[in-house]
Amino acid sequence: MAKQKLKMIVFYTRAFLPLHICALAMAMAGIRALASPQFNMPGTTLGSLVAETLGGHEWNMFINIDAVTDWLLALLPPLTGLIVYMRSVMGKTLMFSLYRHGSKAKWMTSLQASMLLYTLLLTVLMGLAITFTGFFTGMRGLHVFGLDQSGFYNRIWWPPLFSMFTYAMQSFMLLEIYLFFYLLSGEVSIGLIAFVLPVIFAMLRGSNDELSGSIEWFINWGMSKRYSFSSGEYGVPVKYGILRQVLVNLGLLGLTHTLIPYLPLTERKEP
Amino acid sequence: MDICVENICKHYGKQEVLKNVNAHFASGQIHGLIGRNGSGKTVLFRCIIGYTKPDTGEVRIGTKRVGIDMRYPDSLGLILDTPGFLPQFTGQFNLELLMSIRGRPEKSHIQKVMCRVGLPDTGRKPVGKYSMGMRQRLGIAQAIMEDPHLLILDEPFNGLDSQGVADIHSLLKLLRSQGKTILITSHYVQDIEALCDTVHEMQAGILQQI
């Protein structure tokens, strides 16, 4: 039974990931890597390029609209895939699939599970695209140079993976917000606004490291470059950031689940 | 399992779409529903399968009340409006995807069902490139592939050529002989008369047996 459910989720995720969405995500990631300031720095490794491209922006008192747009562009590929997918599953396909699930809650569970898998897969694809872009332009090494646990400057391997993880978590959180408002309104435009506005607002309000409250803004939990990894440094503590992201994601999952039985998905004449 | 529709009323805003509809659809038969566009046929089907909640009245399938004792009918095959599939994938993949929800999708079984509805050689062609008739056949394939007891088919002959209509007539008669209960709507009265054991007409939300 569990194997069968897993197969269904894989099927659904495959439906999320048509070739053009994969190509878009990889192209966007490659372009952002090429445009990254890290790209032209001598001695840059593949690992640091990934950490830089998916790691967001440093703390900045005077964050400008370019940085906001850049981060929105970084988050665009998962959103595009979700919009394409939701159009399919919420259209006439819903009529075929909903009764097979047996309830709206079960339908939503499969959708959210595949959305999580999709976000993780898309992040891996983007990470690969950045790595290949760097590799073909002569970069080597999946590590970054940084202070290890004993305080020595050394090769460390986890920062690229950490930046991919925080990026995936933030993408998933924003996709959940999109999904929630889209299901509530039935309008793609409302979902888009619900996705974009929090990013812009949080970036503009929460990027100042001289205001201690900045850590409370969700945008910072999704940018590994705003984390603090050593004592005395200002930034989002690792456990705090990850825990908050996971809790917010769980909260959003719960909220959508609570709401879904009351949403008129099939009552609308043209769902 | 018999289907009993009792005192169903449904409003959309000020428009009364179903007006105190009562009907009994006996098990193991084909029941036809005719009526003009917007007369309320599809809304009645939506009420029967639990997709639309009626303002008053209830639908019972066997002894269970739809929306109360069960959310949706247990063993159902459905076409409602134009069949909607994921256009970038093949017909086979679409059917596998739908079948994976409730059971184990077996490629050989799906290929057999596709042959049964006249889609034997679609290969790697995505559904987006199917003709209207092919989509309709695929819609019928997804409705029957899990061998349900109840089939609700809203305009299943749309887009089919005369050979396609004849093929689906034969298929539905075969399914009736296996004890399935089939509810069907069509604009074409001759289709319904040739195929159905009972015929109802819907006129501006009022249902009457002919």
mmCIF file of C-alpha atoms in Angstrom, chain A residues 3-163:
data_model
loop_
_atom_site.group_PDB
_atom_site.id
_atom_site.type_symbol
_atom_site.label_atom_id
_atom_site.label_comp_id
_atom_site.label_asym_id
_atom_site.label_seq_id
_atom_site.Cartn_x
_atom_site.Cartn_y
_atom_site.Cartn_z
ATOM 1 C CA LYS A 3 4.700 1.453 -2.167
ATOM 2 C CA GLN A 4 1.606 2.120 -4.253
ATOM 3 C CA LYS A 5 1.101 5.549 -2.653
ATOM 4 C CA LEU A 6 4.743 6.382 -3.237
ATOM 5 C CA LYS A 7 4.380 5.400 -6.884
ATOM 6 C CA MET A 8 1.370 7.711 -7.173
ATOM 7 C CA ILE A 9 3.349 10.593 -5.665
ATOM 8 C CA VAL A 10 6.193 9.927 -8.111
ATOM 9 C CA PHE A 11 3.677 9.926 -10.979
ATOM 10 C CA TYR A 12 2.263 13.230 -9.775
ATOM 11 C CA THR A 13 5.711 14.725 -9.377
ATOM 12 C CA ARG A 14 6.558 13.673 -12.924
ATOM 13 C CA ALA A 15 3.451 15.509 -14.029
ATOM 14 C CA PHE A 16 4.793 18.567 -12.161
ATOM 15 C CA LEU A 17 8.074 18.346 -13.999
ATOM 16 C CA PRO A 18 7.530 18.520 -17.738
ATOM 17 C CA LEU A 19 10.683 19.016 -19.765
ATOM 18 C CA HIS A 20 10.135 22.713 -20.419
ATOM 19 C CA ILE A 21 9.890 23.464 -16.691
ATOM 20 C CA CYS A 22 13.139 21.555 -16.040
ATOM 21 C CA ALA A 23 14.790 23.424 -18.922
ATOM 22 C CA LEU A 24 13.510 26.771 -17.633
ATOM 23 C CA ALA A 25 14.710 26.108 -14.087
ATOM 24 C CA MET A 26 18.148 24.983 -15.250
ATOM 25 C CA ALA A 27 18.527 27.879 -17.680
ATOM 26 C CA MET A 28 17.505 30.406 -15.007
ATOM 27 C CA ALA A 29 19.940 28.897 -12.524
ATOM 28 C CA GLY A 30 22.728 28.888 -15.130
ATOM 29 C CA ILE A 31 22.094 32.525 -16.052
ATOM 30 C CA ARG A 32 22.024 33.581 -12.401
ATOM 31 C CA ALA A 33 25.317 31.727 -11.872
ATOM 32 C CA LEU A 34 26.882 33.568 -14.811
ATOM 33 C CA ALA A 35 25.597 36.878 -13.464
ATOM 34 C CA SER A 36 26.795 36.157 -9.938
ATOM 35 C CA PRO A 37 29.641 38.383 -8.600
ATOM 36 C CA GLN A 38 31.355 35.190 -7.450
ATOM 37 C CA PHE A 39 31.653 34.042 -11.049
ATOM 38 C CA ASN A 40 34.541 36.310 -12.016
ATOM 39 C CA MET A 41 36.452 35.978 -8.770
ATOM 40 C CA PRO A 42 39.687 33.991 -9.055
ATOM 41 C CA GLY A 43 39.780 30.729 -7.124
ATOM 42 C CA THR A 44 36.016 30.311 -6.997
ATOM 43 C CA THR A 45 35.010 26.680 -6.545
ATOM 44 C CA LEU A 46 31.885 24.982 -7.857
ATOM 45 C CA GLY A 47 30.657 24.645 -4.266
ATOM 46 C CA SER A 48 30.974 28.345 -3.576
ATOM 47 C CA LEU A 49 29.211 29.166 -6.845
ATOM 48 C CA VAL A 50 26.234 27.012 -5.807
ATOM 49 C CA ALA A 51 26.242 28.485 -2.292
ATOM 50 C CA GLU A 52 26.406 31.991 -3.752
ATOM 51 C CA THR A 53 23.708 31.532 -6.409
ATOM 52 C CA LEU A 54 21.134 29.767 -4.215
ATOM 53 C CA GLY A 55 22.227 31.405 -0.988
ATOM 54 C CA GLY A 56 20.456 34.705 -1.525
ATOM 55 C CA HIS A 57 21.899 38.082 -0.562
ATOM 56 C CA GLU A 58 24.127 39.297 2.261
ATOM 57 C CA TRP A 59 22.709 41.534 4.987
ATOM 58 C CA ASN A 60 22.359 45.015 3.521
ATOM 59 C CA MET A 61 21.058 48.142 5.213
ATOM 60 C CA PHE A 62 20.221 49.729 1.876
ATOM 61 C CA ILE A 63 18.878 46.791 -0.069
ATOM 62 C CA ASN A 64 17.918 47.868 -3.553
ATOM 63 C CA ILE A 65 15.254 46.716 -5.957
ATOM 64 C CA ASP A 66 17.857 44.822 -8.042
ATOM 65 C CA ALA A 67 18.483 42.415 -5.175
ATOM 66 C CA VAL A 68 14.741 42.002 -4.628
ATOM 67 C CA THR A 69 14.195 41.266 -8.325
ATOM 68 C CA ASP A 70 17.118 38.868 -8.363
ATOM 69 C CA TRP A 71 15.697 36.843 -5.491
ATOM 70 C CA LEU A 72 12.265 36.830 -7.113
ATOM 71 C CA LEU A 73 13.890 35.524 -10.293
ATOM 72 C CA ALA A 74 15.595 32.833 -8.238
ATOM 73 C CA LEU A 75 12.194 31.740 -6.913
ATOM 74 C CA LEU A 76 10.451 31.933 -10.275
ATOM 75 C CA PRO A 77 11.134 28.415 -11.659
ATOM 76 C CA PRO A 78 9.276 26.511 -8.908
ATOM 77 C CA LEU A 79 6.382 28.956 -9.171
ATOM 78 C CA THR A 80 6.133 28.544 -12.950
ATOM 79 C CA GLY A 81 5.989 24.768 -12.614
ATOM 80 C CA LEU A 82 3.276 25.011 -9.974
ATOM 81 C CA ILE A 83 1.139 27.383 -12.066
ATOM 82 C CA VAL A 84 1.346 25.066 -15.079
ATOM 83 C CA TYR A 85 0.561 22.048 -12.929
ATOM 84 C CA MET A 86 -2.299 23.661 -10.998
ATOM 85 C CA ARG A 87 -3.956 24.708 -14.239
ATOM 86 C CA SER A 88 -3.942 21.071 -15.238
ATOM 87 C CA VAL A 89 -5.055 19.498 -11.983
ATOM 88 C CA MET A 90 -7.640 22.146 -11.157
ATOM 89 C CA GLY A 91 -9.214 22.054 -14.581
ATOM 90 C CA LYS A 92 -11.315 19.264 -15.877
ATOM 91 C CA THR A 93 -8.763 16.697 -14.685
ATOM 92 C CA LEU A 94 -9.975 17.367 -11.143
ATOM 93 C CA MET A 95 -13.292 15.751 -12.074
ATOM 94 C CA PHE A 96 -11.470 12.517 -12.891
ATOM 95 C CA SER A 97 -9.105 12.439 -9.955
ATOM 96 C CA LEU A 98 -11.080 13.747 -6.979
ATOM 97 C CA TYR A 99 -13.562 10.885 -6.560
ATOM 98 C CA ARG A 100 -10.723 8.395 -7.020
ATOM 99 C CA HIS A 101 -8.965 9.903 -4.006
ATOM 100 C CA GLY A 102 -12.162 9.568 -1.984
ATOM 101 C CA SER A 103 -11.930 12.967 -0.287
ATOM 102 C CA LYS A 104 -10.556 16.441 -0.835
ATOM 103 C CA ALA A 105 -8.151 15.944 2.074
ATOM 104 C CA LYS A 106 -6.569 12.873 0.474
ATOM 105 C CA TRP A 107 -6.338 14.698 -2.831
ATOM 106 C CA MET A 108 -4.606 17.585 -1.081
ATOM 107 C CA THR A 109 -2.194 15.249 0.730
ATOM 108 C CA SER A 110 -1.032 13.718 -2.538
ATOM 109 C CA LEU A 111 -0.724 17.168 -4.095
ATOM 110 C CA GLN A 112 1.365 18.503 -1.209
ATOM 111 C CA ALA A 113 3.575 15.412 -1.053
ATOM 112 C CA SER A 114 4.313 15.655 -4.758
ATOM 113 C CA MET A 115 4.850 19.415 -4.421
ATOM 114 C CA LEU A 116 7.506 18.803 -1.762
ATOM 115 C CA LEU A 117 9.226 16.179 -3.890
ATOM 116 C CA TYR A 118 9.000 18.499 -6.891
ATOM 117 C CA THR A 119 10.588 21.377 -4.978
ATOM 118 C CA LEU A 120 13.474 19.180 -3.837
ATOM 119 C CA LEU A 121 14.030 17.742 -7.326
ATOM 120 C CA LEU A 122 13.882 21.145 -8.963
ATOM 121 C CA THR A 123 16.421 22.483 -6.456
ATOM 122 C CA VAL A 124 18.758 19.589 -7.242
ATOM 123 C CA LEU A 125 18.366 20.282 -10.982
ATOM 124 C CA MET A 126 19.151 23.953 -10.411
ATOM 125 C CA GLY A 127 22.175 23.019 -8.292
ATOM 126 C CA LEU A 128 23.368 20.720 -11.101
ATOM 127 C CA ALA A 129 22.864 23.452 -13.709
ATOM 128 C CA ILE A 130 24.970 25.873 -11.640
ATOM 129 C CA THR A 131 27.640 23.209 -11.134
ATOM 130 C CA PHE A 132 27.816 22.427 -14.872
ATOM 131 C CA THR A 133 27.936 26.130 -15.739
ATOM 132 C CA GLY A 134 30.896 26.542 -13.405
ATOM 133 C CA PHE A 135 32.572 23.337 -14.566
ATOM 134 C CA PHE A 136 32.472 24.290 -18.252
ATOM 135 C CA THR A 137 34.005 27.640 -17.455
ATOM 136 C CA GLY A 138 36.928 26.043 -15.669
ATOM 137 C CA MET A 139 35.883 25.887 -11.998
ATOM 138 C CA ARG A 140 36.603 22.816 -9.930
ATOM 139 C CA GLY A 141 35.860 21.461 -6.452
ATOM 140 C CA LEU A 142 32.524 20.966 -4.719
ATOM 141 C CA HIS A 143 33.841 22.471 -1.483
ATOM 142 C CA VAL A 144 34.091 26.031 -0.182
ATOM 143 C CA PHE A 145 36.904 27.448 1.902
ATOM 144 C CA GLY A 146 35.828 28.437 5.372
ATOM 145 C CA LEU A 147 36.382 28.022 9.081
ATOM 146 C CA ASP A 148 35.850 24.447 10.219
ATOM 147 C CA GLN A 149 34.651 23.373 13.688
ATOM 148 C CA SER A 150 38.157 23.572 15.148
ATOM 149 C CA GLY A 151 38.525 27.139 13.915
ATOM 150 C CA PHE A 152 40.949 26.436 11.084
ATOM 151 C CA TYR A 153 40.490 27.735 7.589
ATOM 152 C CA ASN A 154 39.769 24.588 5.615
ATOM 153 C CA ARG A 155 37.749 22.906 2.868
ATOM 154 C CA ILE A 156 34.143 22.402 3.931
ATOM 155 C CA TRP A 157 31.520 20.556 1.940
ATOM 156 C CA TRP A 158 28.141 21.291 3.498
ATOM 157 C CA PRO A 159 27.516 24.996 2.586
ATOM 158 C CA PRO A 160 26.326 24.282 -1.013
ATOM 159 C CA LEU A 161 23.968 21.606 0.283
ATOM 160 C CA PHE A 162 22.787 23.881 3.079
ATOM 161 C CA SER A 163 22.009 26.711 0.646
#
